[in-house]
Coordinates of C-alpha atoms and ligand atoms in Angstrom, one line a residue:
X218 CA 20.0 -2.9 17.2
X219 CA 16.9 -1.1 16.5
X220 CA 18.2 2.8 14.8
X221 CA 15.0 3.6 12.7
X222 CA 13.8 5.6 15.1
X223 CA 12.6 9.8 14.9
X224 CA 12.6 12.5 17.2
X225 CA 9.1 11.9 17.8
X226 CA 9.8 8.1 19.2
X227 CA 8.0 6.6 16.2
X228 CA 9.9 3.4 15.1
X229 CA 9.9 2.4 11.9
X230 CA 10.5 -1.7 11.9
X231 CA 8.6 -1.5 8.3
X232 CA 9.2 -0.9 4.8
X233 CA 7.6 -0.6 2.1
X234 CA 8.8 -0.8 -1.1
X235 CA 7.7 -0.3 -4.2
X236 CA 9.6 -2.3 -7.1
X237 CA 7.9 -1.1 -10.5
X238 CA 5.6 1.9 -11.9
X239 CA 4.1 0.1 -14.0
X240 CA 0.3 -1.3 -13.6
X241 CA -1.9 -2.8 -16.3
X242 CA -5.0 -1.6 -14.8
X243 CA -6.5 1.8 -14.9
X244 CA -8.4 2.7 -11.3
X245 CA -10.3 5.9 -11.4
X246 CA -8.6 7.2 -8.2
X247 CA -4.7 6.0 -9.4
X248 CA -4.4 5.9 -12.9
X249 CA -7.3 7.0 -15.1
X250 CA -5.5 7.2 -18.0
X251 CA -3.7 4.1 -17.7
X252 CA 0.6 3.8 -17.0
X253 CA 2.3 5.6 -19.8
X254 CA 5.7 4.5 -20.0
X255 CA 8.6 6.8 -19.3
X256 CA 11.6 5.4 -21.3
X257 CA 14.0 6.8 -19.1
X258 CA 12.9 5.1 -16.1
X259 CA 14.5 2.0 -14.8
X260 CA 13.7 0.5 -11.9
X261 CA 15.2 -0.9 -8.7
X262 CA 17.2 -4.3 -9.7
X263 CA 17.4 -7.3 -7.9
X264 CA 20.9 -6.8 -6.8
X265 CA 19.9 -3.2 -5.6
X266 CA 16.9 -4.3 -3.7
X267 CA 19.1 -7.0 -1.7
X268 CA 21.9 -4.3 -1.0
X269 CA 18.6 -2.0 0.4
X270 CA 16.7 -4.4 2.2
X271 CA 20.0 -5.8 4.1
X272 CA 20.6 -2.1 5.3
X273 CA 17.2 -1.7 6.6
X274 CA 17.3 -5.0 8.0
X275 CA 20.6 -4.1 9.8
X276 CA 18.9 -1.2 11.1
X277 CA 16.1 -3.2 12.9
X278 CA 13.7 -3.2 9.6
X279 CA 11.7 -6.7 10.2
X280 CA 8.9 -6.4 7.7
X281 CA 8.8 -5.6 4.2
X282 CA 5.9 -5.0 1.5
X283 CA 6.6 -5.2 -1.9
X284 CA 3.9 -3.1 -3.9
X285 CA 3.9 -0.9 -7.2
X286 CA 2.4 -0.3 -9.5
X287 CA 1.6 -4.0 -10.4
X288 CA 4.7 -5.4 -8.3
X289 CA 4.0 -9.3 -9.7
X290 CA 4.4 -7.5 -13.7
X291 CA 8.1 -8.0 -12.8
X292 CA 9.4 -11.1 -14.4
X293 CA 11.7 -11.4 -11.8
X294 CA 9.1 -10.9 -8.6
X295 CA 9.3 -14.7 -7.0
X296 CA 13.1 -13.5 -7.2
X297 CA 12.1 -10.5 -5.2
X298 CA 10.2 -12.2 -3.0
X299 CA 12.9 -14.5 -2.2
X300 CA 15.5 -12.1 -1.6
X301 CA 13.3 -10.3 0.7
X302 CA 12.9 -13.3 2.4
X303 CA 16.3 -14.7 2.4
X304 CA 17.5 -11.4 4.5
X305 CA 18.7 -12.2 7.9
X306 CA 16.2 -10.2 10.6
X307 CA 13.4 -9.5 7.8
X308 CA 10.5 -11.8 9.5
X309 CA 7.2 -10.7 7.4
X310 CA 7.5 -10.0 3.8
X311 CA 3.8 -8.9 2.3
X312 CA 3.2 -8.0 -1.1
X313 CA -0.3 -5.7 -2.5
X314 CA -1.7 -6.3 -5.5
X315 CA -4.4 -5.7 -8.0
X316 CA -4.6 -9.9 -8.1
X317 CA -4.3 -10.5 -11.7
X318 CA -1.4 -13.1 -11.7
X319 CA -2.6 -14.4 -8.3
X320 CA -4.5 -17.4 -9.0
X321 CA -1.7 -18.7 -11.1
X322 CA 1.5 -17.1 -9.2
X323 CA 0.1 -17.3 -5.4
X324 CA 1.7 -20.8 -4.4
X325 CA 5.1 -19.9 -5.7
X326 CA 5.3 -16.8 -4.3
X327 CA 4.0 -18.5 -0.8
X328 CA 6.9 -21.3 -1.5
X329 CA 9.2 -18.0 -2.0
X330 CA 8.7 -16.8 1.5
X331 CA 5.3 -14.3 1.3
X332 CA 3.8 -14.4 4.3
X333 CA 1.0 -12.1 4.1
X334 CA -1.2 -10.8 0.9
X335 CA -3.2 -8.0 0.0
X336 CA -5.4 -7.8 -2.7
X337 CA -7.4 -5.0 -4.1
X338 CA -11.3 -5.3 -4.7
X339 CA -13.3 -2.2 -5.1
X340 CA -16.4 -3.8 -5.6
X341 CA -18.4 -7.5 -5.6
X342 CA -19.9 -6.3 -8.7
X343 CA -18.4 -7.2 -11.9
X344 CA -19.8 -4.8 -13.6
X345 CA -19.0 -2.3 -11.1
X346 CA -15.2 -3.5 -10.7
X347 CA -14.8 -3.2 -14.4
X348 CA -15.9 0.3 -14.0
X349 CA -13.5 1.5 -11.5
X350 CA -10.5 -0.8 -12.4
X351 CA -10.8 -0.5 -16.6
X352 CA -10.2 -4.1 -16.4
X353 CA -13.2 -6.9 -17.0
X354 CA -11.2 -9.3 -14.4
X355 CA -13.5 -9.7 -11.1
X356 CA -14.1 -13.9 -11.4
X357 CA -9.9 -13.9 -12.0
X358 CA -9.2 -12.0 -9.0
X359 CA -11.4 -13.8 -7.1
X360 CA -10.3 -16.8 -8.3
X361 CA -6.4 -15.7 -7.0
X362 CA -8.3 -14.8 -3.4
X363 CA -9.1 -18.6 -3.2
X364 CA -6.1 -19.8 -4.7
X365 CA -4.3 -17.9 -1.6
X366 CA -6.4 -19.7 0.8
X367 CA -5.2 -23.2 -1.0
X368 CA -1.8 -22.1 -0.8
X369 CA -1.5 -21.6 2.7
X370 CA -2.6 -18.2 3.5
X371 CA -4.9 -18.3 6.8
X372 CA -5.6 -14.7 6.2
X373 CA -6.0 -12.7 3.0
X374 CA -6.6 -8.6 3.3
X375 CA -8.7 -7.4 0.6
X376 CA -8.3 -3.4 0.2
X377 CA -11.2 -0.8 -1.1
X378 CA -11.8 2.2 -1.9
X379 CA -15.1 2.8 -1.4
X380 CA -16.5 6.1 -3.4
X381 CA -19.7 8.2 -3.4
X382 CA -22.3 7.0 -6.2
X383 CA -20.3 4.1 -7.3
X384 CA -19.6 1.5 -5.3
X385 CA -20.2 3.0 -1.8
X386 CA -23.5 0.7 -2.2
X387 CA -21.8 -2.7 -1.5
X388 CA -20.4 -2.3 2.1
X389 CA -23.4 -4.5 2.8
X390 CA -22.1 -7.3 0.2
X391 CA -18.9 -6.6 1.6
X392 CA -19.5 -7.5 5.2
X393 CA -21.8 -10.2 3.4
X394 CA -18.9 -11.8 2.3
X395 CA -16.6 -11.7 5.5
X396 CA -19.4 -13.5 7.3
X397 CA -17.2 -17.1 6.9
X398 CA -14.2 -15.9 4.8
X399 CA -11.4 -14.8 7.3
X400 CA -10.9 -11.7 4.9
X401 CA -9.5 -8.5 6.7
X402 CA -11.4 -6.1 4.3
X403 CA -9.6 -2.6 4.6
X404 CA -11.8 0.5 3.4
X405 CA -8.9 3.2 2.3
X406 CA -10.5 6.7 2.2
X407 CA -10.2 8.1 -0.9
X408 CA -7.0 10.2 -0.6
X409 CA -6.6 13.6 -2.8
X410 CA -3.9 13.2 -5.0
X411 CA -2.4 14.9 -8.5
X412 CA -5.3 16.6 -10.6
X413 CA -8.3 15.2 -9.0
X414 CA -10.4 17.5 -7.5
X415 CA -13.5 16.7 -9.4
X416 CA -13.5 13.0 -8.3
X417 CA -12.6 13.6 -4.9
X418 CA -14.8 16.1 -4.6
X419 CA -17.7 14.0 -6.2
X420 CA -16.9 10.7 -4.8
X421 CA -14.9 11.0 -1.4
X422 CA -16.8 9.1 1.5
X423 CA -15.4 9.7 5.1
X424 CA -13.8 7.0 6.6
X425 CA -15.6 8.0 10.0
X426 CA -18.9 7.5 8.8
X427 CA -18.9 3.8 7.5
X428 CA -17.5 3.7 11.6
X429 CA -20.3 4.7 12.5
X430 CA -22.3 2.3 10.7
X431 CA -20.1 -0.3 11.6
X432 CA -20.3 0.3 15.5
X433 CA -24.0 0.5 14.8
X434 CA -24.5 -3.0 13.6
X435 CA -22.4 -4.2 16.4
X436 CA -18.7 -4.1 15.1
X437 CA -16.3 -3.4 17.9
X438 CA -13.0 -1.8 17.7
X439 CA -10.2 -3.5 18.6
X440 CA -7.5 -2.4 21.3
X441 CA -4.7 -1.3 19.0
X442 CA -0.5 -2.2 20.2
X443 CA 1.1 0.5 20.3
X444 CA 3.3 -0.7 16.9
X445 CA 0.3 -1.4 14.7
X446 CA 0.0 0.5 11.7
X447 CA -2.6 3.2 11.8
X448 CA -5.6 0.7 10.7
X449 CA -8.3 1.3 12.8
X450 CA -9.7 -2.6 13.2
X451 CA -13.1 -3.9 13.7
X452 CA -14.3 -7.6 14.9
X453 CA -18.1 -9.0 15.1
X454 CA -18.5 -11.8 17.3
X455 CA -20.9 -13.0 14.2
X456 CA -18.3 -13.0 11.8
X457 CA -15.1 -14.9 10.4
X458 CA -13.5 -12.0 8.8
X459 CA -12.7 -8.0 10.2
X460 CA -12.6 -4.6 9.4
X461 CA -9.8 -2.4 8.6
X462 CA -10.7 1.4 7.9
X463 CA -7.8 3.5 6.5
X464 CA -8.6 7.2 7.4
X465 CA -5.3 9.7 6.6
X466 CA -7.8 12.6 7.0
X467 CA -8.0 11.4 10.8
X468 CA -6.5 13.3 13.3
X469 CA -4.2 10.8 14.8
X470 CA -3.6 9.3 11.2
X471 CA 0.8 10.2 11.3
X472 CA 0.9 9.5 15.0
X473 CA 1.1 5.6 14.6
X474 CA 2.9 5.6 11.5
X475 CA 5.6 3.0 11.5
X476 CA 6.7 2.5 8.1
X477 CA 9.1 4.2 5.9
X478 CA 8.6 4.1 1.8
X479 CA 11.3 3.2 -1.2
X480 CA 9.9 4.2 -4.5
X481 CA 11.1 1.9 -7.4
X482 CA 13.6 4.1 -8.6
X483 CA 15.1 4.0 -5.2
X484 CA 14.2 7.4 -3.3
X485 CA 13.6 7.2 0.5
X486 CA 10.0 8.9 1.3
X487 CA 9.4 9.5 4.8
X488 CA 5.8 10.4 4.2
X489 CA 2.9 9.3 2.3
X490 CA 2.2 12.6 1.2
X491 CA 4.9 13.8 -1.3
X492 CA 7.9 14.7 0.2
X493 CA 10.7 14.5 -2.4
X494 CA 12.3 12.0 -1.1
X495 CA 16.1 10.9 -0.7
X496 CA 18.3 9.7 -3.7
X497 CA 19.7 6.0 -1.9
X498 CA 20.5 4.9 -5.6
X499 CA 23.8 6.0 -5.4
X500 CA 25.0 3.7 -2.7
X501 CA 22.9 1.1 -4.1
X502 CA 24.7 -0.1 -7.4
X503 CA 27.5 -2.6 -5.8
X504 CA 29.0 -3.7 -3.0
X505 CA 30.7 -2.4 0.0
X506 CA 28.0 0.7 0.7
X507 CA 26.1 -0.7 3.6
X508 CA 27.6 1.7 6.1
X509 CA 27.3 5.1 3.8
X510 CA 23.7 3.8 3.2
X511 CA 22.9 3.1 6.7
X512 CA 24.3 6.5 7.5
X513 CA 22.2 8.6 5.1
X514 CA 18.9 6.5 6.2
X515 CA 20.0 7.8 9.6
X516 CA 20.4 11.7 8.4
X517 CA 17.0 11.5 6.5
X518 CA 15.0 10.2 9.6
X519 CA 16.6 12.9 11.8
X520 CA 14.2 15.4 9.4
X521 CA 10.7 13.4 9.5
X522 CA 8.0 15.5 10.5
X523 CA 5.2 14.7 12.6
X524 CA 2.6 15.2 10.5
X525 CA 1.5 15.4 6.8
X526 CA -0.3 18.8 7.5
X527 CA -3.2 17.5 5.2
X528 CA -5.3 19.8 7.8
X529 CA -3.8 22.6 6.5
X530 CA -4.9 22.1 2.9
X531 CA -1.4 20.3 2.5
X532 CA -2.0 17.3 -0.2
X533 CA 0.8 16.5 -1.0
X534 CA 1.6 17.1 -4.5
X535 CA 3.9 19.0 -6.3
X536 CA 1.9 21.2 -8.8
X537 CA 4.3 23.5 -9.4
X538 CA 6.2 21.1 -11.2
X539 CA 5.3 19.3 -14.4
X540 CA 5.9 15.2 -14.3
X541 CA 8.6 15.6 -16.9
X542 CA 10.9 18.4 -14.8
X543 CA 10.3 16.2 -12.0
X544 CA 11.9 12.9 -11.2
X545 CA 8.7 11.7 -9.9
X546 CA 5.2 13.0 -11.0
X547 CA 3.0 13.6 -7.9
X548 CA 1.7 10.0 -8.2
X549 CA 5.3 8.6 -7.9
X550 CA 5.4 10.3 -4.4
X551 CA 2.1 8.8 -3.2
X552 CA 0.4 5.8 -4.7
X553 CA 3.3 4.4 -6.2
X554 CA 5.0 3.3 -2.7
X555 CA 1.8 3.7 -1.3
X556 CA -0.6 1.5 0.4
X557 CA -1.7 -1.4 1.6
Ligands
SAM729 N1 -1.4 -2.3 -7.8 C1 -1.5 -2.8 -6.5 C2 -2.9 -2.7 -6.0 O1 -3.7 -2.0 -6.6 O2 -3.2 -3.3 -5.0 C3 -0.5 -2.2 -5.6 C4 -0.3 -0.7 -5.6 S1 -1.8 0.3 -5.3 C5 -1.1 1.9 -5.5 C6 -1.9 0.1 -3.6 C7 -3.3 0.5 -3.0 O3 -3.4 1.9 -3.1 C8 -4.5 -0.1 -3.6 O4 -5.2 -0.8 -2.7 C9 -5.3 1.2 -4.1 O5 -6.6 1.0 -3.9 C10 -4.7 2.2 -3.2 N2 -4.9 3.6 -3.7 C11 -4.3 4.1 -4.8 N3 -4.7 5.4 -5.0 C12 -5.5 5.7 -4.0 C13 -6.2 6.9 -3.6 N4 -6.1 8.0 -4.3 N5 -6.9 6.9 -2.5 C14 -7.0 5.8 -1.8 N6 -6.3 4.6 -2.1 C15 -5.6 4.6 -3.2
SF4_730 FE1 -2.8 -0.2 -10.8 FE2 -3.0 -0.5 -8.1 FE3 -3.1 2.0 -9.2 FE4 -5.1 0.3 -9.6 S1 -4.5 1.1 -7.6 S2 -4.1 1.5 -11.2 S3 -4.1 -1.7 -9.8 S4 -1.4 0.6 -9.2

């Protein structure tokens, strides 16, 4: 029976969930600085992410991501992936990535039950990938892209971030390269987040204008169902692969939202933008819990709002609070169950 439902009549038949902080790379827009470790913190365990993912599934969840932080830096993530898998009703389990163990990982996670992949590529350029990531690793990540193709994959989505005076340049190469690749590219606007004024401010490109480049060289949008996420997708008769543009700044951005988020410490976030979340670990460390479980996800989705009130200079963040008096630092809230 499907019960992930709000007031508003949004359905919620996916999750995504996050299963470490931790990342290895250091993006401009995520984590400039780099992870620094929090001793404290441990994250969701594979027992606890079984107990979780049954309850949602019971509740009419069918698709699950697994993200981060780096989510394939767990030793244990072809386990994850095949607990994910292995849960009667879930029918899609997708993962995000940065790509660094992809070209050696990609087949047994496939042969673990991922059915879908997303991997993050802000720029053709090595030089300019090394520049936004902190990490010299374009040919490896490209080498995991094709690996995914000889694994099975028919489709791989490649995310970006595309940003003023840096790699806003390479659209071109971009839709270059989706010519005969069958590569959903997805362009996220650059989202406002923790201290980062000055590089949003310097760097943020509107999602609506590279539409309007797009539908100017012929890309047309697609009809959306009235489930998809809130993608706006583009096709080209002349090409293999599509568009995807990510716009939370759009007006209609929370109207087709239909996912719910589990950071790896095991809150429930109902929004993208920095609500506090609810504590589900409590009812996650054995047995015999489904029902209390089921019933607090129920209580929590009686409160979603309908919108993230970014229009009314609403980011998101917490700054009255420092990272260490709070459970989760602003980036916890967003990026860290994030995106896709
Ligand atoms: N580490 C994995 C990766 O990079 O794909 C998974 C987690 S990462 C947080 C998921 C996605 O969030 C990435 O595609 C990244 O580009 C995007 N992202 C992170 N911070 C963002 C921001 N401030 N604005 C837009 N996208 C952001
Ligand atoms: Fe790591 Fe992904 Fe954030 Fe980049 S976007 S720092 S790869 S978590």
């Amino acid at each position: 029976m499907f019960e992930l439902q709000d007031a508003f009549a949004r359905k919620f038949q996916y999750l995504r969930l996050s299963v470490t902080d931790v990342c290895n790379f250091k993006c401009t827009y995520c984590l400039p600085d780099g992870y620094r470790p929090d001793g404290r913190k441990s994250f969701l365990t594979l027992d606890e992410i079984r107990r979780l993912t049954r309850a949602f599934a019971a509740m009419g969840t069918s698709k699950v991501r697994i993200t981060g932080g780096e989510p394939s830096l767990r030793k244990d993530f072809t386990d994850i992936i095949e607990t994910v898998a292995a849960t009667p009703g879930i029918r899609k389990v997708a993962m995000t990535t940065n790509g660094y163990r992809m070209a050696k990982q990609v087949a047994d996670w496939r042969r673990a039950g991922l059915t879908a992949i997303n991997v993050s590529v802000d720029s053709l350029d090595p030089r300019m990938f090394h520049q936004i990531t902190g990490q010299n690793r374009f040919h490896e990540v490209m080498a995991g892209i094709d690996a995914a193709f000889d694994a099975g994959f028919e489709q791989v989505k490649v995310n970006a971030v595309l940003m003023r005076g840096l790699n806003d340049g390479d659209l071109d190469r971009f839709l270059a390269w989706i010519r005969d690749n069958p590569i959903q590219l997805r362009f996220i606007e650059l989202m406002q987040t923790g201290d980062m004024d000055e590089l949003f401010n310097r760097h943020h490109v509107r999602g609506a204008l590279i539409k309007e480049q797009l539908l100017k060289s012929g890309w047309q949008q697609k009809l959306r169902a009235h489930n998809d996420g809130p993608a706006e997708v583009f096709w080209h008769p002349d090409y293999a692969g599509e568009v995807g543009l990510i716009m939370p700044y759009a007006k209609d951005f929370c109207a087709s939202c239909n996912r719910l988020r589990v950071s790896s410490l095991g809150k429930l976030h109902l929004c993208l933008f920095g609500d506090h979340g609810v504590d589900l670990r409590d009812l996650l460390a054995e047995e015999g819990q489904q029902a209390a479980l089921q019933q607090r996800l129920r209580e929590a989705l009686a409160d979603k709002k309908a919108t993230h009130f970014l229009h009314q200079g609403h980011t998101g963040m917490t700054p009255h609070l420092p990272p260490s008096a709070a459970e989760h630092s602003p980036l916890d809230c967003f990026y860290r169950t994030a995106l896709a």
